[in-house]
Tab-separated table of C-alpha atoms and ligand atoms in Angstrom:
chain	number	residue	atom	x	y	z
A	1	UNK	CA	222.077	11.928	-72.175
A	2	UNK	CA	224.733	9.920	-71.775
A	3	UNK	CA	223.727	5.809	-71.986
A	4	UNK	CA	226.528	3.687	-70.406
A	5	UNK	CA	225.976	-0.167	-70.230
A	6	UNK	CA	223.054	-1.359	-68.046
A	7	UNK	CA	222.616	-3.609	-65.321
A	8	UNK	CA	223.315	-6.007	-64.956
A	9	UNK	CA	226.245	-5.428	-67.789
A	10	UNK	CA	228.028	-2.709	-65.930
A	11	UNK	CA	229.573	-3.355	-62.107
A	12	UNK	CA	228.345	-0.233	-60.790
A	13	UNK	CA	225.443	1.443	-60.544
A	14	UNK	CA	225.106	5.307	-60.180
A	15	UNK	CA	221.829	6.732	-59.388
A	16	UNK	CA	221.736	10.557	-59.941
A	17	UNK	CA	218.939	12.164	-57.984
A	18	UNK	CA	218.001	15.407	-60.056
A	19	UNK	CA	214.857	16.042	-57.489
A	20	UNK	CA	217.433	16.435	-54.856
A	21	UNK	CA	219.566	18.462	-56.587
A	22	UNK	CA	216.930	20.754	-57.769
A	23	UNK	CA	215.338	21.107	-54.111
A	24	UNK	CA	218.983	21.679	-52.885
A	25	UNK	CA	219.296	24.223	-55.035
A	26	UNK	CA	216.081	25.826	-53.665
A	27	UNK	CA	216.962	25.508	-50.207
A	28	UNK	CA	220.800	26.989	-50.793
A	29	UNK	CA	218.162	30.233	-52.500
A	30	UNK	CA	216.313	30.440	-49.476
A	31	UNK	CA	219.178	30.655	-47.249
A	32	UNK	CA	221.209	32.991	-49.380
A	33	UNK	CA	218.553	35.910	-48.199
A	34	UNK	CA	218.051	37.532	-51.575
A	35	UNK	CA	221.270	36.897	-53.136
A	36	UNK	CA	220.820	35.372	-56.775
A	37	UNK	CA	221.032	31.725	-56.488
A	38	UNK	CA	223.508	30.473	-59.165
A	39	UNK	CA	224.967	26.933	-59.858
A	40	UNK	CA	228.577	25.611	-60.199
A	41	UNK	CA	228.330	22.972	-62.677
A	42	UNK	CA	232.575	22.738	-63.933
A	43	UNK	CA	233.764	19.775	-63.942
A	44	UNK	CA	230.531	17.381	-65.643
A	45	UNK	CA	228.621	19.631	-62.885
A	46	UNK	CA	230.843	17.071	-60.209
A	47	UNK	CA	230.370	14.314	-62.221
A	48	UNK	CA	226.575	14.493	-62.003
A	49	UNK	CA	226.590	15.274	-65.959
A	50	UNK	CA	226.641	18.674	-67.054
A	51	UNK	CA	223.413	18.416	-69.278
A	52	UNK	CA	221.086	17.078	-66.849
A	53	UNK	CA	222.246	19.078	-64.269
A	54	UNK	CA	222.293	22.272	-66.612
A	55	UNK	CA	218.489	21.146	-67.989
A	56	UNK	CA	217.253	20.364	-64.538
A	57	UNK	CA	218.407	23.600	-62.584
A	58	UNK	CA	217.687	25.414	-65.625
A	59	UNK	CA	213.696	24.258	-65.498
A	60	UNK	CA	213.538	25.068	-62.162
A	61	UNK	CA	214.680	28.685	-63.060
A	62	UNK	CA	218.279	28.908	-62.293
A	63	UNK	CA	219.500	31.849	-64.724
A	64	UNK	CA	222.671	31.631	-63.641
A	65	UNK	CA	225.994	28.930	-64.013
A	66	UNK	CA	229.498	28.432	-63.254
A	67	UNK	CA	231.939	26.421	-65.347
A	68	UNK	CA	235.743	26.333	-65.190
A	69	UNK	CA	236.534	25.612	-69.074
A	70	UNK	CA	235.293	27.215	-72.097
A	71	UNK	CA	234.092	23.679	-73.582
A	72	UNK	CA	231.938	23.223	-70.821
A	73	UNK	CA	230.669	26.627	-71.406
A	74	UNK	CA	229.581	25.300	-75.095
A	75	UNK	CA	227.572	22.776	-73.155
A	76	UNK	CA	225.917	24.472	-70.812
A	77	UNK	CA	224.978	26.979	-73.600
A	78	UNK	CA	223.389	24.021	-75.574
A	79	UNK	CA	221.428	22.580	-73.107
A	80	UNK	CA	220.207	26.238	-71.448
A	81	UNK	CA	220.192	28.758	-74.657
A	82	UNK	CA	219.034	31.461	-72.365
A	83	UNK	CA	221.075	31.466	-69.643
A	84	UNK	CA	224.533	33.524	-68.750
A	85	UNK	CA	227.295	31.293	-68.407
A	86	UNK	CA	230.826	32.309	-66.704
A	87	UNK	CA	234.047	30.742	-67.781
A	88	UNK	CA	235.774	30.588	-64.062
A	89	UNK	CA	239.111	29.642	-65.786
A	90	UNK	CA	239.141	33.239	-67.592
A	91	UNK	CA	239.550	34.137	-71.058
A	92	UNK	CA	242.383	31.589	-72.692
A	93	UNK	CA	244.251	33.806	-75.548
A	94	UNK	CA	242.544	33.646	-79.205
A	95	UNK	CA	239.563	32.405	-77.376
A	96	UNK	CA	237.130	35.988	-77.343
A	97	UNK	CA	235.607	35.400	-80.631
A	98	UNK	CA	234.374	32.127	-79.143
A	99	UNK	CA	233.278	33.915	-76.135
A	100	UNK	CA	230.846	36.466	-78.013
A	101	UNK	CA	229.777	34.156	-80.494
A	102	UNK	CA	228.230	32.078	-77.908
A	103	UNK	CA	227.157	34.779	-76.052
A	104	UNK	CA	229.576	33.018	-72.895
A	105	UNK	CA	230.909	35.621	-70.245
A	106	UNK	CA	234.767	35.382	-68.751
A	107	UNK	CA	235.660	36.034	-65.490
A	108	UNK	CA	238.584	37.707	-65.869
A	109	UNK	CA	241.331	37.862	-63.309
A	110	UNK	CA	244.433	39.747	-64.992
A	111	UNK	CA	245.130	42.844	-66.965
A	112	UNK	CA	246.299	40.891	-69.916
A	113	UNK	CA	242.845	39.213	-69.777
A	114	UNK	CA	241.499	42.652	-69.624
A	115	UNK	CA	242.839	44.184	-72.145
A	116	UNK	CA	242.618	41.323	-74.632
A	117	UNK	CA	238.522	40.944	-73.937
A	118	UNK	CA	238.276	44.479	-74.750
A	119	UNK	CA	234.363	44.753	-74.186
A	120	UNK	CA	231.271	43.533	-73.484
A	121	UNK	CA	229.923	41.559	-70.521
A	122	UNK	CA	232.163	39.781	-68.134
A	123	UNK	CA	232.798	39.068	-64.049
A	124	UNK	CA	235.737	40.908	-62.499
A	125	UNK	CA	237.630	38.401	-60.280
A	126	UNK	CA	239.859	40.082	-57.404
A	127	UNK	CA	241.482	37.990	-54.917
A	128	UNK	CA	241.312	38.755	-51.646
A	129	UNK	CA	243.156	35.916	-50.378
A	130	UNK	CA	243.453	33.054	-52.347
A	131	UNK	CA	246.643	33.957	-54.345
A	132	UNK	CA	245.704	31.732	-57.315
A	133	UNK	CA	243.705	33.883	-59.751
A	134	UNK	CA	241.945	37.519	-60.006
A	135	UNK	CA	243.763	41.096	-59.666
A	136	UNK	CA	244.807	41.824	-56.300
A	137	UNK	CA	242.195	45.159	-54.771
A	138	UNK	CA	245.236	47.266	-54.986
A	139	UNK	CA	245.479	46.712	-58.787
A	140	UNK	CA	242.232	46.949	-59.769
A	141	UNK	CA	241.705	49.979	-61.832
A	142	UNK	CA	239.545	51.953	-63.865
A	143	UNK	CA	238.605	49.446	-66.572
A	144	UNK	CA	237.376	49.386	-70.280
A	145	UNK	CA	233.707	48.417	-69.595
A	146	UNK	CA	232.065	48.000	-66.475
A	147	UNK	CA	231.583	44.419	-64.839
A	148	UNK	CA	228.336	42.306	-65.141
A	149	UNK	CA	229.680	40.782	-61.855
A	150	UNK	CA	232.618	41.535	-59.307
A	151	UNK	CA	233.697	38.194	-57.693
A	152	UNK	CA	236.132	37.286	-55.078
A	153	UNK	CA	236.336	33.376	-53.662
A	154	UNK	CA	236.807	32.690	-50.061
A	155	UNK	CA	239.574	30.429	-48.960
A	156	UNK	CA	238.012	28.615	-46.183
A	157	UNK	CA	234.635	29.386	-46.026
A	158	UNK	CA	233.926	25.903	-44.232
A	159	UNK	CA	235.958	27.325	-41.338
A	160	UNK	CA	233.402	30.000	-39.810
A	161	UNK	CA	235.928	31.207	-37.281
A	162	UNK	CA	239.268	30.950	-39.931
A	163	UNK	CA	239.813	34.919	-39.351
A	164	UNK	CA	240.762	34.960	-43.268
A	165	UNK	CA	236.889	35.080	-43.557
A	166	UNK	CA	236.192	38.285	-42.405
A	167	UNK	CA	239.569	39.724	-44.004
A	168	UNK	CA	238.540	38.844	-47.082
A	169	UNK	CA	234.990	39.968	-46.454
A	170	UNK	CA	236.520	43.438	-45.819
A	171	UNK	CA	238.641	43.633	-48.642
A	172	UNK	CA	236.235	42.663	-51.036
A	173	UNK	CA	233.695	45.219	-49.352
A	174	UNK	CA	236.467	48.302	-50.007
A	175	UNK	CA	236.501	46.838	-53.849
A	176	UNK	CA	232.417	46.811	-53.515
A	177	UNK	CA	232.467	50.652	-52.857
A	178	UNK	CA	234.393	50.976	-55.798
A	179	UNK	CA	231.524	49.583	-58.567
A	180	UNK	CA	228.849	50.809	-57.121
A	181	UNK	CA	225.600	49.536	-58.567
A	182	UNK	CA	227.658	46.258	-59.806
A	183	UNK	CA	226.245	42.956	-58.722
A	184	UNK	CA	228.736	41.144	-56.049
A	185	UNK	CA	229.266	37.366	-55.566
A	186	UNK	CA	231.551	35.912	-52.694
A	187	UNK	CA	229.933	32.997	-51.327
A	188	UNK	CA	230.889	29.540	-52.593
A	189	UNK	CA	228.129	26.096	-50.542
A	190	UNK	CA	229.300	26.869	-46.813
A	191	UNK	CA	229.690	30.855	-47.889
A	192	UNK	CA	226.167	30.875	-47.833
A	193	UNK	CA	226.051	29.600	-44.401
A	194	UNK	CA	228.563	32.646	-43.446
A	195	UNK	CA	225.600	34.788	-44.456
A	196	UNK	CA	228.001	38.286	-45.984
A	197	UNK	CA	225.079	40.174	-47.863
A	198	UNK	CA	225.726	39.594	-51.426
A	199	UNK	CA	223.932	40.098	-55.030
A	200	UNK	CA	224.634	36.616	-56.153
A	201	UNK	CA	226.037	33.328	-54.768
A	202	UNK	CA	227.468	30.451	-56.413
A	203	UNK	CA	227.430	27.160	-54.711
A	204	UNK	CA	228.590	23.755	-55.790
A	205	UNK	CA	229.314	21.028	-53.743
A	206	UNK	CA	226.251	21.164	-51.534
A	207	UNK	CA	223.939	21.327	-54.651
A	208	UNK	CA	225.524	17.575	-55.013
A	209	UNK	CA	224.818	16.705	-51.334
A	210	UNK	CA	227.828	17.776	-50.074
A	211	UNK	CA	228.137	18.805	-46.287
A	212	UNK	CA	228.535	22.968	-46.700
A	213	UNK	CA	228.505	22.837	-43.075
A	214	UNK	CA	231.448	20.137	-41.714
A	215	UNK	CA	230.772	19.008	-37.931
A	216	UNK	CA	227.080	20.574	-38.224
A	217	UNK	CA	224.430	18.023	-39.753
A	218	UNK	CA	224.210	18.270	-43.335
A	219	UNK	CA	221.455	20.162	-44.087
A	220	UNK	CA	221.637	18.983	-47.688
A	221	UNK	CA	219.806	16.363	-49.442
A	222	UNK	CA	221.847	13.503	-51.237
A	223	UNK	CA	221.994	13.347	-54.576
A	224	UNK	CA	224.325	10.547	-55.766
A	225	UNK	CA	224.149	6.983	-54.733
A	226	UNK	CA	226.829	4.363	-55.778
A	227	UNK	CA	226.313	0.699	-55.782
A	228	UNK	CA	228.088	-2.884	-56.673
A	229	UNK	CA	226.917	-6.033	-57.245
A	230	UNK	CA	228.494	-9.004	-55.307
A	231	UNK	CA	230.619	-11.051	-57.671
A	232	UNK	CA	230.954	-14.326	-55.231
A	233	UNK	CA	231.182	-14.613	-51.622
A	234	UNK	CA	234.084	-16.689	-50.199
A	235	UNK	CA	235.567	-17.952	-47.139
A	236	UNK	CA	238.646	-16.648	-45.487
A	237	UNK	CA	240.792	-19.206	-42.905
A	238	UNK	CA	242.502	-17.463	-39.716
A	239	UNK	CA	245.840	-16.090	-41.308
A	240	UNK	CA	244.757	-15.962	-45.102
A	241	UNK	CA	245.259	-12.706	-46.495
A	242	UNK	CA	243.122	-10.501	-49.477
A	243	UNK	CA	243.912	-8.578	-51.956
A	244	UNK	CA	247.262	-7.364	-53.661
A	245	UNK	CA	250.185	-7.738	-51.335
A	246	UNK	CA	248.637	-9.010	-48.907
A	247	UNK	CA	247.565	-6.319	-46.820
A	248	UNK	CA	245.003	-7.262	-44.998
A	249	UNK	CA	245.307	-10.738	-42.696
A	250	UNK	CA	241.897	-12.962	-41.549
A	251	UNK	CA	242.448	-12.597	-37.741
A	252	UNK	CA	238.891	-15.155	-37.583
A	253	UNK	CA	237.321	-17.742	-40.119
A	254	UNK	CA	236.015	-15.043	-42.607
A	255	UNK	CA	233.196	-14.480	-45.654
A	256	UNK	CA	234.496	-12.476	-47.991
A	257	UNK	CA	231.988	-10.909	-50.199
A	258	UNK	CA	233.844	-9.207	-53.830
A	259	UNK	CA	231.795	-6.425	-55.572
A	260	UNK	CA	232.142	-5.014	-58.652
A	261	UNK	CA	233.324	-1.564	-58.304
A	262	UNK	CA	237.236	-0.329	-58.166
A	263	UNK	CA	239.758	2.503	-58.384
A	264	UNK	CA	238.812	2.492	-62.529
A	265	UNK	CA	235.958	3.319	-61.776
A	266	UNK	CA	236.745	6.096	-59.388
A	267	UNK	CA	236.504	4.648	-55.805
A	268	UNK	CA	239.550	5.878	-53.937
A	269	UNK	CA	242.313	3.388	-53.883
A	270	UNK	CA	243.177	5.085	-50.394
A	271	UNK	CA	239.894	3.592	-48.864
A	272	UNK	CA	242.246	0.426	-48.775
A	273	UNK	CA	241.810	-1.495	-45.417
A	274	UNK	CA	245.600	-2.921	-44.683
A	275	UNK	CA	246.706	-4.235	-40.974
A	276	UNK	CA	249.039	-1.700	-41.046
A	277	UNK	CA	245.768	1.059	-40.911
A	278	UNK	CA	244.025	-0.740	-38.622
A	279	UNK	CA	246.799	-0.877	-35.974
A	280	UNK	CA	247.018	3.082	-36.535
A	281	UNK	CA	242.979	3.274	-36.010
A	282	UNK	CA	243.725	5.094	-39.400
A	283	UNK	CA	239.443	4.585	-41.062
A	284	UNK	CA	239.350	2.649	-44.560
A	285	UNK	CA	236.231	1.949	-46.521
A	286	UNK	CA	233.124	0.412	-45.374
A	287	UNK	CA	229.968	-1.163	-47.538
A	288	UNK	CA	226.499	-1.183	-46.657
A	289	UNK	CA	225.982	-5.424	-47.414
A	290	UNK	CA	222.549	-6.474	-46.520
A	291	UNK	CA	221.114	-3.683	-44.434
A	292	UNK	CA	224.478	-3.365	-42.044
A	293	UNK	CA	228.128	-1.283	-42.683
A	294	UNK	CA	230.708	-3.563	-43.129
A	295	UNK	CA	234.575	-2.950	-43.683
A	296	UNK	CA	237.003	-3.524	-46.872
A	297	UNK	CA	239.100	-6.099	-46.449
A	298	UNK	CA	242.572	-5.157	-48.363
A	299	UNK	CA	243.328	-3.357	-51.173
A	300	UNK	CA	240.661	-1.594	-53.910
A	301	UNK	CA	241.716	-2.846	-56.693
A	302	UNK	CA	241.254	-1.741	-60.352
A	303	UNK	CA	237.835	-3.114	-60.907
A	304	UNK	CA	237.087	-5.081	-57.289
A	305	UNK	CA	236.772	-4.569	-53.443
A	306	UNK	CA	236.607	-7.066	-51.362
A	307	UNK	CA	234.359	-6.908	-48.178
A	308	UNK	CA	234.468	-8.264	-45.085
A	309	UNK	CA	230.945	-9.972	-44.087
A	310	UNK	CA	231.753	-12.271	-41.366
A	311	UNK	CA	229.129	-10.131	-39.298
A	312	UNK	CA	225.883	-11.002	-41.456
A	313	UNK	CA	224.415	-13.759	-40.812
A	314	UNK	CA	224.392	-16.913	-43.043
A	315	UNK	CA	222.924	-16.726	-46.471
A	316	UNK	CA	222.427	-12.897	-46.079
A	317	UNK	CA	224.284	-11.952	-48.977
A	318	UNK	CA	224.533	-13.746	-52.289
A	319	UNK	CA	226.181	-13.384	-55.405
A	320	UNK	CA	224.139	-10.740	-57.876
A	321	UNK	CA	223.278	-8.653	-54.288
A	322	UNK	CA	223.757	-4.701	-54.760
A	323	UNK	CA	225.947	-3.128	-51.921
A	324	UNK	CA	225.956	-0.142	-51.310
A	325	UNK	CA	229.078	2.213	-51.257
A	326	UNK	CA	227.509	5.610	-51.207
A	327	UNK	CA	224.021	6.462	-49.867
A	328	UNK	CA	221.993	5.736	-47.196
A	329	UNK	CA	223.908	6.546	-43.638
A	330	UNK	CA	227.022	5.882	-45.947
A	331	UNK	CA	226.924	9.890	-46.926
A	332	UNK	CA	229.359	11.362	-49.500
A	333	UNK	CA	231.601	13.107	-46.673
A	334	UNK	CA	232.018	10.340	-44.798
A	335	UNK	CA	232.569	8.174	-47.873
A	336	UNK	CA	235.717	10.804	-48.105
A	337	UNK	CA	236.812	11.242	-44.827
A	338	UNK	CA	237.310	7.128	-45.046
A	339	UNK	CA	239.515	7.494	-47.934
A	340	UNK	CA	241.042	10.575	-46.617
A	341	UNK	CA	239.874	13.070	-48.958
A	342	UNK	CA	237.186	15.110	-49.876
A	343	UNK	CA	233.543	14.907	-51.314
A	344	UNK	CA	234.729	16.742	-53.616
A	345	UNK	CA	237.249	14.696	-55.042
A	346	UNK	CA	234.600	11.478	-54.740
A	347	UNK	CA	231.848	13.356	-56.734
A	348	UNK	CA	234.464	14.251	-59.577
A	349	UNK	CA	236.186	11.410	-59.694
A	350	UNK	CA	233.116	9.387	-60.623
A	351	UNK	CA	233.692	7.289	-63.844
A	352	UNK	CA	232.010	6.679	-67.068
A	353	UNK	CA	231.871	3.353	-66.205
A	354	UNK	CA	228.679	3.037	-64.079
A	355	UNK	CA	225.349	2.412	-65.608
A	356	UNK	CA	223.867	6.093	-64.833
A	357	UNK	CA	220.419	6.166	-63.914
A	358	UNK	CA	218.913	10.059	-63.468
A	359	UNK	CA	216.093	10.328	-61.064
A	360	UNK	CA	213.217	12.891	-60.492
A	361	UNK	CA	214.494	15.196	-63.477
B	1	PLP	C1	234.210	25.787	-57.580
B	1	PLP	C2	233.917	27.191	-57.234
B	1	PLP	C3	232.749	27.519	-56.524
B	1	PLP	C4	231.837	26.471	-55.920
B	1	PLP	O1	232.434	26.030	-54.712
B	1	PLP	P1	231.755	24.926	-53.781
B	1	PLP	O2	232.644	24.865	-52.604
B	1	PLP	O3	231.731	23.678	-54.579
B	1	PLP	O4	230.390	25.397	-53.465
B	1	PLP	C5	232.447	28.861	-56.342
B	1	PLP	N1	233.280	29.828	-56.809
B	1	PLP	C6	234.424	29.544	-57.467
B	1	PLP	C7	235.290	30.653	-57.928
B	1	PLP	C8	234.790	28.222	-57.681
B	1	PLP	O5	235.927	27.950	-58.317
């Protein structure tokens, strides 16, 4: 496990809660009916860490995982010798030895993949909709072994009514009749909550905390918190501004509180509060300081963001105070929706720069 400095050496703090992730994972298994329960772990399993996710899911008897790239194949097949590991990304030329010798599975979404795997297990990825990888149902022939797994990914499963739901649904159900006796997997977090009968399902984001379900509670438990320290708290005069160019004017006498987390270490430059976005009613980044939100003032800067905490009351925050920038009511989505992105993006943009503490595993 991965050791970065420790508080109070680092800025940020990261708290990983592997209880939460574990029990989402349960809970996503219940709801998927009787559908395998899989996990997507690509990308440092969101930034969680691929090994304690991998070891954690893996104790709790996931069988199952999703990675994008072959190297984090390797790792999930060090940390969870048993388990079958697909490659989302496909089979990368030269790479099948590899493949076999780890005893790693490709999902393979072209007939040059095809043909150069050859046999031995691997998923079958048509596209029904997404146009970016996978043979299209009209292409998809007899084949040179049969699939462990016949997978198709939904394009906006977080829309229930987006009609391309059930249009993909349909196509990949004429594909279905096709294999018979194949295991099928569709459903990505909110494809569970679309409940299409399927053999397997292979959530991510919501296994983090993420909102599978966007304008409907989150039915998920949070997993990551992010925190600061307070650097030094200063006073702002009427017409002072903060932060780089100046973005952001005192319109009272202010207390400015600056913490110890920026950009570098992954916190969305765009969750900049500037006059300009406030005279839009365009939303920029808040902190929870002391018990109570309160808003950036000006730019995120590399490794800084200052706060606005004219609100508290005197002496409520000091310097060495944590502040907290995700957790609590300050969820991951919302944390997004702030900087205008997604959860996504937050989760996987988290740095190595946080001292990482891992909860509950
Ligand atoms: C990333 C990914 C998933 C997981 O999606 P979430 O929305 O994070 O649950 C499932 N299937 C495929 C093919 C993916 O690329």
């Amino acid at each position: 496990m991965i050791e970065a400095a420790r508080p109070p050496e680092a800025g940020g703090l990261l708290t990983i809660d592997l209880g939460a992730l574990v029990a989402n994972w349960r809970a996503l298994g219940a709801r998927a009916g009787g559908a395998e329960c899989a996990a997507v772990i690509k990308a440092d399993a969101y930034g969680v860490g691929i090994e304690p996710a991998a070891t954690a899911l893996g104790r709790a008897g996931c069988r199952t995982f999703f990675v994008a790239l072959l190297s984090e194949a390797a790792r999930v097949r060090a940390a969870c010798p048993a388990a079958t590991v697909y490659v989302l990304n496909g089979l990368p030329p030269g790479t099948g030895a590899t493949f076999r010798d780890l005893g790693l599975r490709p999902v393979l979404g072209s007939a040059e993949e095809i043909a150069e795997w050859g046999e031995g297990p691997a998923a079958l990825h048509v596209d029904t909709g997404m146009n970016r990888l996978g043979l299209r149902p009209e292409d998809v022939g007899p084949l040179p072994f049969r699939p462990a797994l016949l997978m198709t990914h939904l394009v906006a499963a977080e829309e229930p009514e987006n009609p391309l739901n059930r249009r993909q649904i349909e196509a990949f159900a004429r594909v279905r009749d096709a294999f018979p006796g194949v295991p099928a997997s569709l459903a990505n977090s909110s494809g569970i909550f679309l409940d299409v009968p399927a053999d397997l399902v292979r959530p991510g984001y919501a296994l983090y905390g993420g909102n599978p379900t966007p304008g409907r509670p989150n039915p998920m438990r949070p997993v990551v918190r992010v925190e600061a320290r307070v650097i030094q708290v200063r006073e702002a005069a009427v017409g002072e501004t903060v932060g780089y160019n100046g973005q952001w004017t005192a319109g009272r006498p202010s207390r400015i509180a600056t913490i110890s987390v920026g950009y570098a270490d992954g916190y969305p430059r765009s969750a900049s509060a500037t006059d300009g976005k406030a005279l839009a009613g365009t939303p920029s980044g808040e902190a929870i300081v002391a018990g109570r939100r309160c808003p950036f003032a000006g730019r995120v800067s590399m490794d800084l963001i200052a706060v606005d905490v004219t609100s508290l009351p005197d002496g409520a925050v000091r310097r060495g105070d944590r502040v907290t920038l995700i957790g609590d009511e300050l969820d991951l989505d919302e944390v997004a929706r702030r900087a205008g992105t997604i959860g996504y993006e937050i989760l996987t943009s988290l740095g190595r720069r946080y001292a990482r503490t891992y909860a509950g595993g």
